[in-house]
Amino acid sequence: MTVQADLEKAVAAAQSALGTYETFSVSTLDETAKQMFNELSSDMERHVALLRGRLAYVTQNNSMNKPLS
């Protein structure tokens, strides 16, 4: 497996976790839990953004993605 493929899997997993946290936040009536899940969602949004940035860099600089001269 390549670094690019690993990063794609990491982005997908982080997005899944983000969705789960958001669902938990909406589903709970416990304000303390709601705040915790909102904070986890915010953290995960940052993680997703960082992973996407790294994936974009790797994709752009991957010699396998460049046309042959």
mmCIF file of N, CA and C in Angstrom, residues 17-54:
data_model
loop_
_atom_site.group_PDB
_atom_site.id
_atom_site.type_symbol
_atom_site.label_atom_id
_atom_site.label_comp_id
_atom_site.label_asym_id
_atom_site.label_seq_id
_atom_site.Cartn_x
_atom_site.Cartn_y
_atom_site.Cartn_z
ATOM 1 N N ALA A 17 -15.402 9.364 11.747
ATOM 2 C CA ALA A 17 -15.423 9.721 13.172
ATOM 3 C C ALA A 17 -16.105 11.071 13.375
ATOM 4 N N LEU A 18 -15.821 12.021 12.495
ATOM 5 C CA LEU A 18 -16.452 13.343 12.582
ATOM 6 C C LEU A 18 -17.970 13.203 12.506
ATOM 7 N N GLY A 19 -18.443 12.428 11.547
ATOM 8 C CA GLY A 19 -19.884 12.212 11.419
ATOM 9 C C GLY A 19 -20.485 11.558 12.650
ATOM 10 N N THR A 20 -19.771 10.622 13.221
ATOM 11 C CA THR A 20 -20.244 9.943 14.425
ATOM 12 C C THR A 20 -20.351 10.920 15.587
ATOM 13 N N TYR A 21 -19.325 11.743 15.780
ATOM 14 C CA TYR A 21 -19.363 12.731 16.865
ATOM 15 C C TYR A 21 -20.512 13.708 16.676
ATOM 16 N N GLU A 22 -20.722 14.149 15.440
ATOM 17 C CA GLU A 22 -21.817 15.086 15.173
ATOM 18 C C GLU A 22 -23.167 14.431 15.458
ATOM 19 N N THR A 23 -23.308 13.174 15.089
ATOM 20 C CA THR A 23 -24.552 12.446 15.362
ATOM 21 C C THR A 23 -24.782 12.306 16.862
ATOM 22 N N PHE A 24 -23.733 11.944 17.591
ATOM 23 C CA PHE A 24 -23.854 11.829 19.042
ATOM 24 C C PHE A 24 -24.254 13.161 19.666
ATOM 25 N N SER A 25 -23.668 14.243 19.181
ATOM 26 C CA SER A 25 -23.964 15.572 19.727
ATOM 27 C C SER A 25 -25.441 15.931 19.548
ATOM 28 N N VAL A 26 -25.959 15.630 18.378
ATOM 29 C CA VAL A 26 -27.359 15.946 18.090
ATOM 30 C C VAL A 26 -28.300 15.018 18.848
ATOM 31 N N SER A 27 -27.865 13.784 19.054
ATOM 32 C CA SER A 27 -28.741 12.767 19.645
ATOM 33 C C SER A 27 -28.871 12.842 21.160
ATOM 34 N N THR A 28 -27.905 13.438 21.835
ATOM 35 C CA THR A 28 -27.930 13.416 23.305
ATOM 36 C C THR A 28 -28.657 14.632 23.871
ATOM 37 N N LEU A 29 -29.277 14.421 24.996
ATOM 38 C CA LEU A 29 -29.907 15.511 25.729
ATOM 39 C C LEU A 29 -29.010 16.025 26.844
ATOM 40 N N ASP A 30 -27.965 15.268 27.158
ATOM 41 C CA ASP A 30 -27.014 15.625 28.210
ATOM 42 C C ASP A 30 -26.117 16.751 27.698
ATOM 43 N N GLU A 31 -26.232 17.917 28.279
ATOM 44 C CA GLU A 31 -25.480 19.089 27.805
ATOM 45 C C GLU A 31 -23.971 18.912 27.932
ATOM 46 N N THR A 32 -23.534 18.215 28.968
ATOM 47 C CA THR A 32 -22.099 17.963 29.132
ATOM 48 C C THR A 32 -21.588 17.074 28.008
ATOM 49 N N ALA A 33 -22.337 16.031 27.701
ATOM 50 C CA ALA A 33 -21.956 15.135 26.602
ATOM 51 C C ALA A 33 -22.030 15.870 25.270
ATOM 52 N N LYS A 34 -23.041 16.694 25.092
ATOM 53 C CA LYS A 34 -23.192 17.465 23.860
ATOM 54 C C LYS A 34 -21.971 18.361 23.645
ATOM 55 N N GLN A 35 -21.536 19.034 24.706
ATOM 56 C CA GLN A 35 -20.356 19.896 24.621
ATOM 57 C C GLN A 35 -19.112 19.068 24.283
ATOM 58 N N MET A 36 -18.970 17.919 24.923
ATOM 59 C CA MET A 36 -17.820 17.061 24.648
ATOM 60 C C MET A 36 -17.803 16.633 23.183
ATOM 61 N N PHE A 37 -18.941 16.185 22.654
ATOM 62 C CA PHE A 37 -18.986 15.742 21.263
ATOM 63 C C PHE A 37 -18.772 16.909 20.292
ATOM 64 N N ASN A 38 -19.247 18.092 20.655
ATOM 65 C CA ASN A 38 -18.977 19.261 19.818
ATOM 66 C C ASN A 38 -17.487 19.590 19.785
ATOM 67 N N GLU A 39 -16.827 19.474 20.919
ATOM 68 C CA GLU A 39 -15.378 19.700 20.968
ATOM 69 C C GLU A 39 -14.630 18.642 20.167
ATOM 70 N N LEU A 40 -15.052 17.390 20.286
ATOM 71 C CA LEU A 40 -14.438 16.320 19.501
ATOM 72 C C LEU A 40 -14.654 16.562 18.010
ATOM 73 N N SER A 41 -15.830 17.040 17.642
ATOM 74 C CA SER A 41 -16.114 17.356 16.237
ATOM 75 C C SER A 41 -15.186 18.440 15.733
ATOM 76 N N SER A 42 -14.988 19.479 16.524
ATOM 77 C CA SER A 42 -14.095 20.569 16.123
ATOM 78 C C SER A 42 -12.666 20.064 15.938
ATOM 79 N N ASP A 43 -12.214 19.246 16.873
ATOM 80 C CA ASP A 43 -10.873 18.663 16.752
ATOM 81 C C ASP A 43 -10.764 17.810 15.491
ATOM 82 N N MET A 44 -11.781 17.014 15.236
ATOM 83 C CA MET A 44 -11.733 16.115 14.078
ATOM 84 C C MET A 44 -11.794 16.895 12.772
ATOM 85 N N GLU A 45 -12.514 18.009 12.746
ATOM 86 C CA GLU A 45 -12.513 18.861 11.547
ATOM 87 C C GLU A 45 -11.094 19.337 11.242
ATOM 88 N N ARG A 46 -10.355 19.683 12.284
ATOM 89 C CA ARG A 46 -8.961 20.102 12.103
ATOM 90 C C ARG A 46 -8.120 18.926 11.603
ATOM 91 N N HIS A 47 -8.348 17.762 12.144
ATOM 92 C CA HIS A 47 -7.611 16.563 11.709
ATOM 93 C C HIS A 47 -7.878 16.276 10.237
ATOM 94 N N VAL A 48 -9.158 16.335 9.846
ATOM 95 C CA VAL A 48 -9.525 16.079 8.450
ATOM 96 C C VAL A 48 -8.825 17.085 7.539
ATOM 97 N N ALA A 49 -8.837 18.344 7.926
ATOM 98 C CA ALA A 49 -8.202 19.378 7.109
ATOM 99 C C ALA A 49 -6.701 19.134 6.975
ATOM 100 N N LEU A 50 -6.051 18.775 8.065
ATOM 101 C CA LEU A 50 -4.612 18.494 8.015
ATOM 102 C C LEU A 50 -4.315 17.288 7.132
ATOM 103 N N LEU A 51 -5.101 16.238 7.284
ATOM 104 C CA LEU A 51 -4.902 15.039 6.471
ATOM 105 C C LEU A 51 -5.148 15.326 4.991
ATOM 106 N N ARG A 52 -6.187 16.092 4.698
ATOM 107 C CA ARG A 52 -6.455 16.450 3.297
ATOM 108 C C ARG A 52 -5.317 17.273 2.709
ATOM 109 N N GLY A 53 -4.779 18.183 3.506
ATOM 110 C CA GLY A 53 -3.642 18.978 3.044
ATOM 111 C C GLY A 53 -2.439 18.112 2.734
ATOM 112 N N ARG A 54 -2.163 17.167 3.605
ATOM 113 C CA ARG A 54 -1.030 16.267 3.370
ATOM 114 C C ARG A 54 -1.288 15.383 2.153
#
